[in-house]
mmCIF file of C-alpha atoms in Angstrom:
data_model
loop_
_atom_site.group_PDB
_atom_site.id
_atom_site.type_symbol
_atom_site.label_atom_id
_atom_site.label_comp_id
_atom_site.label_asym_id
_atom_site.label_seq_id
_atom_site.Cartn_x
_atom_site.Cartn_y
_atom_site.Cartn_z
ATOM 1 C CA MET A 1475 28.477 -20.487 -17.630
ATOM 2 C CA ILE A 1476 28.557 -16.748 -18.374
ATOM 3 C CA THR A 1477 32.152 -15.594 -18.817
ATOM 4 C CA ASP A 1478 31.470 -12.143 -20.243
ATOM 5 C CA GLY A 1479 30.906 -9.211 -17.876
ATOM 6 C CA LEU A 1480 28.651 -7.345 -20.288
ATOM 7 C CA LEU A 1481 26.451 -10.416 -20.759
ATOM 8 C CA MET A 1482 26.231 -10.876 -16.989
ATOM 9 C CA LEU A 1483 25.135 -7.251 -16.618
ATOM 10 C CA GLY A 1484 22.517 -7.902 -19.299
ATOM 11 C CA VAL A 1485 21.129 -10.814 -17.271
ATOM 12 C CA LEU A 1486 20.856 -8.645 -14.152
ATOM 13 C CA LEU A 1487 19.149 -5.849 -16.089
ATOM 14 C CA GLY A 1488 16.766 -8.302 -17.736
ATOM 15 C CA LEU A 1489 15.766 -9.878 -14.414
ATOM 16 C CA SER A 1490 15.258 -6.429 -12.900
ATOM 17 C CA CYS A 1491 13.040 -5.443 -15.811
ATOM 18 C CA VAL A 1492 10.868 -8.567 -15.612
ATOM 19 C CA LEU A 1493 10.414 -8.434 -11.827
ATOM 20 C CA LEU A 1494 9.640 -4.713 -11.740
ATOM 21 C CA VAL A 1495 7.071 -5.022 -14.522
ATOM 22 C CA LEU A 1496 5.414 -8.042 -12.913
ATOM 23 C CA GLU A 1497 5.366 -6.474 -9.445
ATOM 24 C CA ARG A 1498 3.886 -3.185 -10.643
ATOM 25 C CA THR A 1499 1.432 -4.482 -13.256
ATOM 26 C CA THR A 1500 0.135 -7.787 -11.889
ATOM 27 C CA ARG A 1501 -1.866 -8.630 -8.790
ATOM 28 C CA TRP A 1502 -0.027 -11.826 -8.029
ATOM 29 C CA THR A 1503 -0.358 -12.884 -4.397
ATOM 30 C CA LEU A 1504 3.332 -13.779 -4.412
ATOM 31 C CA PHE A 1505 4.351 -10.111 -4.410
ATOM 32 C CA ARG A 1506 2.230 -9.414 -1.319
ATOM 33 C CA TYR A 1507 4.490 -11.681 0.717
ATOM 34 C CA VAL A 1508 7.786 -11.633 -1.177
ATOM 35 C CA PRO A 1509 8.752 -8.207 -2.583
ATOM 36 C CA GLY A 1510 10.319 -8.020 -6.013
ATOM 37 C CA MET A 1511 13.608 -6.912 -4.479
ATOM 38 C CA VAL A 1512 13.835 -10.111 -2.408
ATOM 39 C CA LEU A 1513 12.922 -12.215 -5.449
ATOM 40 C CA MET A 1514 15.733 -10.445 -7.318
ATOM 41 C CA TYR A 1515 18.164 -11.512 -4.614
ATOM 42 C CA LEU A 1516 16.893 -15.092 -4.523
ATOM 43 C CA LEU A 1517 16.971 -15.489 -8.310
ATOM 44 C CA CYS A 1518 20.480 -14.071 -8.716
ATOM 45 C CA ALA A 1519 21.796 -16.059 -5.755
ATOM 46 C CA GLY A 1520 20.158 -19.174 -7.214
ATOM 47 C CA LEU A 1521 21.759 -18.652 -10.612
ATOM 48 C CA ASN A 1522 25.139 -18.148 -8.961
ATOM 49 C CA SER A 1523 24.651 -21.282 -6.836
ATOM 50 C CA LEU A 1524 23.992 -23.238 -10.035
ATOM 51 C CA GLY A 1525 27.302 -21.988 -11.438
ATOM 52 C CA LEU A 1526 25.842 -19.728 -14.144
ATOM 53 C CA PHE A 1527 28.059 -16.759 -13.239
ATOM 54 C CA SER A 1528 31.822 -17.081 -13.528
ATOM 55 C CA ALA A 1529 33.831 -16.122 -10.437
ATOM 56 C CA ASP A 1530 36.582 -14.613 -12.588
ATOM 57 C CA GLU A 1531 37.395 -11.023 -11.656
ATOM 58 C CA SER A 1532 37.356 -9.998 -15.319
ATOM 59 C CA VAL A 1533 33.661 -10.969 -15.374
ATOM 60 C CA ARG A 1534 32.717 -9.534 -11.971
ATOM 61 C CA GLY A 1535 34.747 -6.343 -12.311
ATOM 62 C CA PRO A 1536 32.486 -4.453 -14.758
ATOM 63 C CA ILE A 1537 29.370 -5.277 -12.684
ATOM 64 C CA THR A 1538 31.063 -4.000 -9.536
ATOM 65 C CA GLU A 1539 32.059 -0.775 -11.264
ATOM 66 C CA VAL A 1540 28.473 -0.211 -12.401
ATOM 67 C CA LYS A 1541 27.232 -0.803 -8.846
ATOM 68 C CA ASP A 1542 29.821 1.622 -7.437
ATOM 69 C CA VAL A 1543 28.323 4.379 -9.603
ATOM 70 C CA LEU A 1544 24.650 3.452 -9.151
ATOM 71 C CA LEU A 1545 24.713 3.159 -5.353
ATOM 72 C CA PRO A 1546 25.567 6.830 -4.558
ATOM 73 C CA ALA A 1547 23.246 8.010 -7.353
ATOM 74 C CA MET A 1548 20.433 5.952 -5.845
ATOM 75 C CA ILE A 1549 20.983 7.417 -2.351
ATOM 76 C CA LEU A 1550 20.958 10.919 -3.850
ATOM 77 C CA LEU A 1551 17.655 10.367 -5.670
ATOM 78 C CA PHE A 1552 15.892 8.833 -2.684
ATOM 79 C CA LEU A 1553 16.662 12.028 -0.731
ATOM 80 C CA PHE A 1554 15.167 14.394 -3.286
ATOM 81 C CA GLY A 1555 11.915 14.620 -1.319
ATOM 82 C CA CYS A 1556 13.551 15.075 2.093
ATOM 83 C CA ASP A 1557 12.784 18.759 2.667
ATOM 84 C CA LEU A 1558 14.222 19.677 6.077
ATOM 85 C CA ARG A 1559 11.931 22.685 6.370
ATOM 86 C CA ARG A 1560 8.851 20.456 6.383
ATOM 87 C CA ILE A 1561 10.485 18.035 8.828
ATOM 88 C CA VAL A 1562 11.277 20.808 11.318
ATOM 89 C CA ARG A 1563 7.633 21.878 11.206
ATOM 90 C CA LEU A 1564 6.643 18.514 12.699
ATOM 91 C CA GLY A 1565 7.583 19.952 16.069
ATOM 92 C CA PRO A 1566 9.687 18.607 18.956
ATOM 93 C CA ARG A 1567 7.165 16.075 20.224
ATOM 94 C CA LEU A 1568 6.766 14.142 16.980
ATOM 95 C CA LEU A 1569 10.471 14.399 16.203
ATOM 96 C CA LEU A 1570 11.384 13.053 19.658
ATOM 97 C CA THR A 1571 9.083 10.075 19.145
ATOM 98 C CA TYR A 1572 10.750 9.300 15.830
ATOM 99 C CA PHE A 1573 14.255 9.491 17.307
ATOM 100 C CA VAL A 1574 13.272 7.335 20.290
ATOM 101 C CA ALA A 1575 11.954 4.715 17.863
ATOM 102 C CA ALA A 1576 15.210 4.728 15.879
ATOM 103 C CA ALA A 1577 17.378 4.715 19.015
ATOM 104 C CA SER A 1578 15.407 1.841 20.537
ATOM 105 C CA LEU A 1579 16.106 -0.297 17.470
ATOM 106 C CA ALA A 1580 19.827 0.468 17.711
ATOM 107 C CA VAL A 1581 19.930 -0.320 21.437
ATOM 108 C CA ALA A 1582 17.981 -3.535 20.886
ATOM 109 C CA MET A 1583 20.323 -4.629 18.088
ATOM 110 C CA VAL A 1584 23.388 -4.143 20.287
ATOM 111 C CA LEU A 1585 21.801 -6.007 23.218
ATOM 112 C CA VAL A 1586 20.670 -8.954 21.106
ATOM 113 C CA PHE A 1587 24.056 -9.216 19.393
ATOM 114 C CA ALA A 1588 25.753 -9.324 22.804
ATOM 115 C CA LEU A 1589 23.438 -12.215 23.701
ATOM 116 C CA PHE A 1590 24.057 -14.211 20.507
ATOM 117 C CA ARG A 1591 27.589 -13.270 19.491
ATOM 118 C CA GLY A 1592 28.953 -16.668 20.543
ATOM 119 C CA VAL A 1593 26.907 -18.478 17.905
ATOM 120 C CA LEU A 1594 26.898 -15.892 15.109
ATOM 121 C CA ASP A 1595 29.320 -15.639 12.199
ATOM 122 C CA PRO A 1596 32.462 -13.595 13.050
ATOM 123 C CA GLU A 1597 31.385 -11.011 10.477
ATOM 124 C CA ALA A 1598 27.760 -10.951 11.611
ATOM 125 C CA TRP A 1599 28.255 -7.436 12.980
ATOM 126 C CA LYS A 1600 28.443 -6.195 9.390
ATOM 127 C CA VAL A 1601 25.235 -7.962 8.402
ATOM 128 C CA LEU A 1602 23.388 -6.740 11.515
ATOM 129 C CA GLY A 1603 24.625 -3.210 10.846
ATOM 130 C CA ALA A 1604 23.130 -3.457 7.348
ATOM 131 C CA LEU A 1605 19.867 -4.834 8.774
ATOM 132 C CA LEU A 1606 19.663 -1.985 11.284
ATOM 133 C CA ALA A 1607 20.271 0.504 8.465
ATOM 134 C CA SER A 1608 17.239 -0.953 6.713
ATOM 135 C CA TRP A 1609 15.163 -0.792 9.904
ATOM 136 C CA THR A 1610 16.053 2.835 10.552
ATOM 137 C CA GLY A 1611 16.021 3.886 6.900
ATOM 138 C CA GLY A 1612 15.279 1.569 4.020
ATOM 139 C CA SER A 1613 16.671 -0.894 1.514
ATOM 140 C CA ALA A 1614 18.921 1.746 -0.032
ATOM 141 C CA ASN A 1615 20.534 2.361 3.363
ATOM 142 C CA MET A 1616 20.987 -1.380 3.863
ATOM 143 C CA VAL A 1617 22.946 -1.863 0.642
ATOM 144 C CA ALA A 1618 24.948 1.296 1.375
ATOM 145 C CA VAL A 1619 26.118 -0.120 4.716
ATOM 146 C CA GLN A 1620 26.802 -3.487 3.090
ATOM 147 C CA ASP A 1621 29.016 -1.763 0.562
ATOM 148 C CA ILE A 1622 30.824 0.389 3.128
ATOM 149 C CA LEU A 1623 31.510 -2.463 5.563
ATOM 150 C CA GLN A 1624 31.984 -5.039 2.803
ATOM 151 C CA ALA A 1625 29.583 -7.399 4.549
ATOM 152 C CA PRO A 1626 30.047 -10.851 3.019
ATOM 153 C CA GLU A 1627 27.691 -11.313 0.095
ATOM 154 C CA ALA A 1628 27.288 -14.953 1.102
ATOM 155 C CA ILE A 1629 25.486 -14.013 4.329
ATOM 156 C CA PHE A 1630 23.921 -10.719 3.252
ATOM 157 C CA GLY A 1631 20.863 -12.757 2.354
ATOM 158 C CA TYR A 1632 20.185 -13.095 6.087
ATOM 159 C CA ALA A 1633 19.543 -9.377 6.309
ATOM 160 C CA LEU A 1634 17.140 -9.408 3.364
ATOM 161 C CA ILE A 1635 15.208 -12.482 4.504
ATOM 162 C CA THR A 1636 14.979 -11.267 8.110
ATOM 163 C CA ASP A 1637 13.995 -7.796 6.955
ATOM 164 C CA THR A 1638 11.184 -9.090 4.755
ATOM 165 C CA ILE A 1639 9.659 -11.572 7.209
ATOM 166 C CA ILE A 1640 9.902 -9.460 10.366
ATOM 167 C CA TYR A 1641 8.696 -6.356 8.528
ATOM 168 C CA SER A 1642 5.643 -8.176 7.184
ATOM 169 C CA VAL A 1643 4.625 -9.411 10.642
ATOM 170 C CA TRP A 1644 5.321 -6.034 12.271
ATOM 171 C CA LEU A 1645 3.308 -4.187 9.640
ATOM 172 C CA MET A 1646 0.287 -6.388 10.366
ATOM 173 C CA LEU A 1647 0.645 -5.598 14.060
ATOM 174 C CA MET A 1648 0.796 -1.866 13.330
ATOM 175 C CA PHE A 1649 -2.420 -2.061 11.321
ATOM 176 C CA ALA A 1650 -4.040 -4.084 14.097
ATOM 177 C CA SER A 1651 -3.007 -1.441 16.646
ATOM 178 C CA VAL A 1652 -5.507 1.003 15.116
ATOM 179 C CA ALA A 1653 -8.339 -0.907 16.781
ATOM 180 C CA VAL A 1654 -6.851 -0.597 20.281
ATOM 181 C CA SER A 1655 -5.718 2.999 19.844
ATOM 182 C CA PRO A 1656 -8.496 4.617 21.967
ATOM 183 C CA ARG A 1657 -7.892 2.253 24.897
ATOM 184 C CA PHE A 1658 -4.121 2.646 24.663
ATOM 185 C CA ASN A 1659 -4.395 6.438 24.613
ATOM 186 C CA ARG A 1660 -6.626 6.389 27.699
ATOM 187 C CA TRP A 1661 -4.179 4.065 29.466
ATOM 188 C CA VAL A 1662 -1.212 6.400 28.912
ATOM 189 C CA GLY A 1663 -3.313 9.557 29.348
ATOM 190 C CA ALA A 1664 -2.416 10.868 25.887
ATOM 191 C CA ASP A 1665 -3.638 14.150 24.432
ATOM 192 C CA THR A 1666 -4.087 13.907 20.661
ATOM 193 C CA SER A 1667 -5.197 17.483 20.034
ATOM 194 C CA TYR A 1668 -1.719 18.672 19.007
ATOM 195 C CA LEU A 1669 -1.871 16.392 15.944
ATOM 196 C CA ASP A 1670 -4.547 18.622 14.427
ATOM 197 C CA ALA A 1671 -1.843 21.133 13.507
ATOM 198 C CA HIS A 1672 -0.222 18.545 11.234
ATOM 199 C CA ALA A 1673 -3.335 17.446 9.359
ATOM 200 C CA GLY A 1674 -3.334 18.349 5.690
ATOM 201 C CA GLU A 1675 -3.070 17.042 2.197
ATOM 202 C CA GLU A 1676 0.147 15.436 1.119
ATOM 203 C CA ASP A 1677 2.192 17.197 -1.524
ATOM 204 C CA ASP A 1678 1.902 14.638 -4.285
ATOM 205 C CA ALA A 1679 5.041 14.704 -6.387
ATOM 206 C CA GLN A 1680 3.718 11.759 -8.378
ATOM 207 C CA SER A 1681 1.271 14.062 -10.158
ATOM 208 C CA ARG A 1682 4.115 15.735 -12.031
ATOM 209 C CA PRO A 1683 4.663 14.189 -15.460
ATOM 210 C CA VAL A 1684 7.959 12.498 -16.288
ATOM 211 C CA THR A 1685 9.531 14.297 -19.249
ATOM 212 C CA VAL A 1686 12.798 14.116 -21.166
ATOM 213 C CA PRO A 1687 14.237 17.104 -19.205
ATOM 214 C CA SER A 1688 13.204 15.551 -15.880
ATOM 215 C CA LEU A 1689 14.783 12.226 -16.850
ATOM 216 C CA ALA A 1690 17.943 14.042 -17.951
ATOM 217 C CA VAL A 1691 18.200 15.685 -14.505
ATOM 218 C CA VAL A 1692 17.388 12.498 -12.639
ATOM 219 C CA VAL A 1693 19.549 10.048 -14.600
ATOM 220 C CA PHE A 1694 22.474 12.065 -15.944
ATOM 221 C CA GLY A 1695 22.525 14.519 -13.061
ATOM 222 C CA SER A 1696 22.553 11.833 -10.367
ATOM 223 C CA LEU A 1697 25.278 9.860 -12.128
ATOM 224 C CA THR A 1698 27.392 13.005 -12.484
ATOM 225 C CA VAL A 1699 27.067 13.794 -8.773
ATOM 226 C CA SER A 1700 27.811 10.148 -7.930
ATOM 227 C CA ILE A 1701 31.026 10.099 -9.942
ATOM 228 C CA ALA A 1702 32.158 13.455 -8.525
ATOM 229 C CA ALA A 1703 31.412 12.336 -4.943
ATOM 230 C CA THR A 1704 33.284 9.061 -5.511
ATOM 231 C CA TRP A 1705 36.321 10.963 -6.758
ATOM 232 C CA VAL A 1706 36.293 13.390 -3.814
ATOM 233 C CA GLY A 1707 35.592 10.586 -1.321
ATOM 234 C CA GLY A 1708 38.642 8.705 -2.538
ATOM 235 C CA LEU A 1709 40.828 11.701 -1.676
ATOM 236 C CA LEU A 1710 39.639 11.965 1.929
ATOM 237 C CA PRO A 1711 41.354 10.129 4.830
ATOM 238 C CA GLU A 1712 40.219 6.758 6.144
ATOM 239 C CA TRP A 1713 39.620 6.066 9.839
ATOM 240 C CA GLY A 1714 39.158 2.540 11.108
ATOM 241 C CA ALA A 1715 36.868 -0.024 9.521
ATOM 242 C CA VAL A 1716 33.863 2.255 9.129
ATOM 243 C CA VAL A 1717 35.121 5.555 7.706
ATOM 244 C CA ASN A 1718 36.574 4.870 4.274
ATOM 245 C CA GLY A 1719 36.271 6.230 0.760
ATOM 246 C CA THR A 1720 32.812 4.726 0.317
ATOM 247 C CA THR A 1721 31.647 6.235 3.619
ATOM 248 C CA TRP A 1722 32.755 9.681 2.492
ATOM 249 C CA THR A 1723 31.041 9.183 -0.866
ATOM 250 C CA ILE A 1724 27.730 8.218 0.763
ATOM 251 C CA LEU A 1725 28.007 11.155 3.172
ATOM 252 C CA LEU A 1726 28.689 13.579 0.329
ATOM 253 C CA VAL A 1727 25.749 12.440 -1.798
ATOM 254 C CA SER A 1728 23.493 12.394 1.295
ATOM 255 C CA VAL A 1729 24.303 16.003 2.097
ATOM 256 C CA ALA A 1730 23.914 16.894 -1.583
ATOM 257 C CA GLY A 1731 20.508 15.195 -1.590
ATOM 258 C CA LEU A 1732 19.350 17.216 1.425
ATOM 259 C CA LEU A 1733 20.499 20.456 -0.189
ATOM 260 C CA ILE A 1734 18.847 19.605 -3.515
ATOM 261 C CA ALA A 1735 15.605 18.791 -1.662
ATOM 262 C CA LEU A 1736 15.457 22.451 -0.596
ATOM 263 C CA THR A 1737 15.402 23.562 -4.237
ATOM 264 C CA PRO A 1738 12.903 23.070 -7.091
ATOM 265 C CA VAL A 1739 15.197 20.338 -8.455
ATOM 266 C CA GLY A 1740 14.186 18.192 -5.485
ATOM 267 C CA ARG A 1741 10.668 18.015 -6.912
ATOM 268 C CA THR A 1742 11.816 16.657 -10.274
ATOM 269 C CA ALA A 1743 9.492 13.905 -11.465
ATOM 270 C CA GLY A 1744 10.853 10.385 -11.759
ATOM 271 C CA ALA A 1745 13.515 10.549 -9.027
ATOM 272 C CA SER A 1746 11.999 7.831 -6.841
ATOM 273 C CA GLU A 1747 11.212 5.594 -9.810
ATOM 274 C CA VAL A 1748 14.730 5.773 -11.259
ATOM 275 C CA ALA A 1749 16.203 5.184 -7.789
ATOM 276 C CA THR A 1750 14.119 2.013 -7.513
ATOM 277 C CA LEU A 1751 15.495 0.768 -10.839
ATOM 278 C CA MET A 1752 19.014 1.373 -9.566
ATOM 279 C CA LEU A 1753 18.247 -0.454 -6.310
ATOM 280 C CA PHE A 1754 17.298 -3.629 -8.190
ATOM 281 C CA VAL A 1755 20.565 -3.623 -10.130
ATOM 282 C CA VAL A 1756 22.585 -3.075 -6.937
ATOM 283 C CA ILE A 1757 20.760 -5.927 -5.200
ATOM 284 C CA GLY A 1758 21.395 -8.132 -8.226
ATOM 285 C CA GLN A 1759 25.130 -7.408 -8.123
ATOM 286 C CA ILE A 1760 25.311 -8.294 -4.418
ATOM 287 C CA ALA A 1761 23.238 -11.452 -4.877
ATOM 288 C CA SER A 1762 25.350 -12.622 -7.813
ATOM 289 C CA GLY A 1763 28.138 -13.249 -5.309
ATOM 290 C CA SER A 1764 25.907 -15.186 -2.898
ATOM 291 C CA ASP A 1765 25.409 -18.913 -2.512
ATOM 292 C CA PHE A 1766 22.326 -20.652 -1.118
ATOM 293 C CA SER A 1767 24.522 -22.958 0.926
ATOM 294 C CA ALA A 1768 25.142 -19.991 3.229
ATOM 295 C CA LEU A 1769 21.448 -19.551 4.064
ATOM 296 C CA THR A 1770 21.341 -22.479 6.501
ATOM 297 C CA GLU A 1771 21.756 -20.077 9.439
ATOM 298 C CA ALA A 1772 18.826 -17.873 8.395
ATOM 299 C CA PRO A 1773 16.551 -19.060 11.281
ATOM 300 C CA LEU A 1774 19.105 -17.813 13.802
ATOM 301 C CA TYR A 1775 19.089 -14.360 12.231
ATOM 302 C CA LEU A 1776 15.283 -14.413 12.152
ATOM 303 C CA LEU A 1777 15.322 -15.049 15.912
ATOM 304 C CA VAL A 1778 17.728 -12.134 16.363
ATOM 305 C CA GLY A 1779 15.448 -9.885 14.307
ATOM 306 C CA ALA A 1780 12.343 -10.932 16.225
ATOM 307 C CA LEU A 1781 13.970 -10.179 19.575
ATOM 308 C CA VAL A 1782 15.156 -6.788 18.316
ATOM 309 C CA VAL A 1783 11.661 -5.636 17.344
ATOM 310 C CA LEU A 1784 10.156 -7.015 20.575
ATOM 311 C CA ILE A 1785 12.620 -4.984 22.653
ATOM 312 C CA HIS A 1786 11.953 -2.009 20.375
ATOM 313 C CA GLY A 1787 8.216 -2.343 21.017
ATOM 314 C CA ALA A 1788 8.696 -2.625 24.774
ATOM 315 C CA ILE A 1789 10.831 0.530 24.852
ATOM 316 C CA LEU A 1790 8.208 2.450 22.876
ATOM 317 C CA VAL A 1791 5.414 1.390 25.262
ATOM 318 C CA LEU A 1792 7.502 2.505 28.237
ATOM 319 C CA TYR A 1793 8.257 5.803 26.496
ATOM 320 C CA ALA A 1794 4.544 6.307 25.777
ATOM 321 C CA LYS A 1795 3.627 5.716 29.400
ATOM 322 C CA LEU A 1796 6.264 8.138 30.677
ATOM 323 C CA THR A 1797 5.528 10.911 28.161
ATOM 324 C CA ARG A 1798 1.806 10.299 27.538
ATOM 325 C CA THR A 1799 2.387 9.803 23.821
ATOM 326 C CA GLU A 1800 -0.534 8.578 21.721
ATOM 327 C CA LEU A 1801 -0.402 5.338 19.725
ATOM 328 C CA PHE A 1802 -0.523 7.057 16.320
ATOM 329 C CA SER A 1803 2.928 8.600 16.785
ATOM 330 C CA LEU A 1804 4.403 5.351 18.092
ATOM 331 C CA ALA A 1805 2.991 3.187 15.304
ATOM 332 C CA VAL A 1806 3.918 5.553 12.482
ATOM 333 C CA ALA A 1807 7.413 6.225 13.866
ATOM 334 C CA SER A 1808 8.043 2.504 14.254
ATOM 335 C CA THR A 1809 6.702 1.716 10.773
ATOM 336 C CA ALA A 1810 8.712 4.565 9.230
ATOM 337 C CA ASN A 1811 11.859 2.986 10.665
ATOM 338 C CA ILE A 1812 11.186 -0.680 10.001
ATOM 339 C CA GLY A 1813 9.094 -0.308 6.855
ATOM 340 C CA GLY A 1814 10.182 2.978 5.301
ATOM 341 C CA ILE A 1815 8.455 5.196 2.760
ATOM 342 C CA ALA A 1816 6.331 2.394 1.305
ATOM 343 C CA SER A 1817 4.425 1.625 4.494
ATOM 344 C CA ALA A 1818 4.616 4.568 6.927
ATOM 345 C CA PRO A 1819 2.091 6.713 4.998
ATOM 346 C CA VAL A 1820 -0.255 3.725 4.726
ATOM 347 C CA VAL A 1821 -0.201 3.094 8.480
ATOM 348 C CA ALA A 1822 -0.646 6.820 9.121
ATOM 349 C CA GLY A 1823 -3.646 6.800 6.792
ATOM 350 C CA ALA A 1824 -5.159 3.882 8.697
ATOM 351 C CA PHE A 1825 -5.229 6.079 11.807
ATOM 352 C CA ASN A 1826 -6.187 9.352 10.121
ATOM 353 C CA ARG A 1827 -5.963 10.065 6.401
ATOM 354 C CA GLN A 1828 -5.238 13.725 7.103
ATOM 355 C CA LEU A 1829 -2.031 12.744 8.925
ATOM 356 C CA VAL A 1830 -0.433 10.866 6.024
ATOM 357 C CA PRO A 1831 2.200 13.638 5.582
ATOM 358 C CA VAL A 1832 3.566 12.792 9.055
ATOM 359 C CA GLY A 1833 4.284 9.247 7.904
ATOM 360 C CA VAL A 1834 5.939 10.515 4.733
ATOM 361 C CA LEU A 1835 8.239 12.902 6.595
ATOM 362 C CA PHE A 1836 9.155 10.287 9.214
ATOM 363 C CA ALA A 1837 10.206 7.900 6.456
ATOM 364 C CA LEU A 1838 12.182 10.569 4.612
ATOM 365 C CA MET A 1839 14.191 11.287 7.755
ATOM 366 C CA GLY A 1840 15.146 7.634 7.816
ATOM 367 C CA SER A 1841 16.314 7.821 4.210
ATOM 368 C CA PHE A 1842 19.078 10.135 5.383
ATOM 369 C CA LEU A 1843 19.782 8.816 8.901
ATOM 370 C CA GLY A 1844 19.500 5.061 8.356
ATOM 371 C CA THR A 1845 22.957 4.599 6.856
ATOM 372 C CA PHE A 1846 24.706 6.414 9.679
ATOM 373 C CA VAL A 1847 22.691 4.740 12.440
ATOM 374 C CA GLY A 1848 23.596 1.367 10.943
ATOM 375 C CA LEU A 1849 27.279 2.288 10.711
ATOM 376 C CA ALA A 1850 27.397 3.633 14.278
ATOM 377 C CA ALA A 1851 25.732 0.530 15.701
ATOM 378 C CA ALA A 1852 27.987 -1.758 13.646
ATOM 379 C CA GLN A 1853 31.047 0.017 15.041
ATOM 380 C CA LEU A 1854 29.731 -0.401 18.581
ATOM 381 C CA ILE A 1855 28.866 -4.064 18.006
ATOM 382 C CA ALA A 1856 32.335 -4.739 16.568
ATOM 383 C CA ALA A 1857 33.901 -3.278 19.710
ATOM 384 C CA LEU A 1858 32.034 -5.675 22.047
#
């Protein structure tokens, strides 16, 4: 058993290193179906279930403190590319489609919870709020909501497992929708000509080299902002179960991220990569408090997730019929919510490579909004 906090942190860092290297450098089929982040959760939860990690607060405390600093820094870095000026240029029609997609997921989550609340865990509203944050933003938003609401680590695995499986199936459906796009567009009477104004080459931030100055800005700068936001957030008043010091901290770094994205600093190389490293450590800290014995109810949460996306899809089809919206916008908006920045540009490219920037901007909006959509829905669910 590990009874030293520093050694436990070393194990989490080592696992993160191995999984990230294997996921990015190998072509193992495993990573096509189980992302490295989910493997990180399963491995850490497995080690904890075997009794490797001591439950003593003196051991867990240092890991928690590291996570409390990394989480806001990670949110900040993921927002570096979220330039509001480019998002506004998408125009009202595309923006409305994105917001309808996000709202439909929130409505579906509330409806399905109302249907299943009698058989779900009393604190399931926290887990479903975290899942919705992932489906309207991304993994970073999910762990932010988990931290704010203090969703039990023992059942947080439901959100990760449901997210991974439902997302994988939904992504396949979005790719398959490309083939029926012409017929769907004729059925709703859609006009696709307005999309021509948004065709163009994506601004590829990945082409900028990572240097010592860029790493200094990304690593030291983000940690400095995180610590400052945590200090200020702790001074602000708390309201109810949702608005607390952590909520204020996440809000402060989110606003800071949006403002930085408007400056040249927002294009600093390495921001997304460093944020991904931080995400693995945060997931590892959460998973180290989990136990596999709590995953017996996972099928129930999978059913909840499946019903949510089915209702979401039905609402989008109805919206398309009423507003004559083409399938490209629906598919990319839905994928940007449920899949995030990793998959929205890919689905957009499957429809039209010139429209990849639309997928990127949709996903970046979710990076900011996902946390707050998840919190709002969780508050509403808790009130039912």
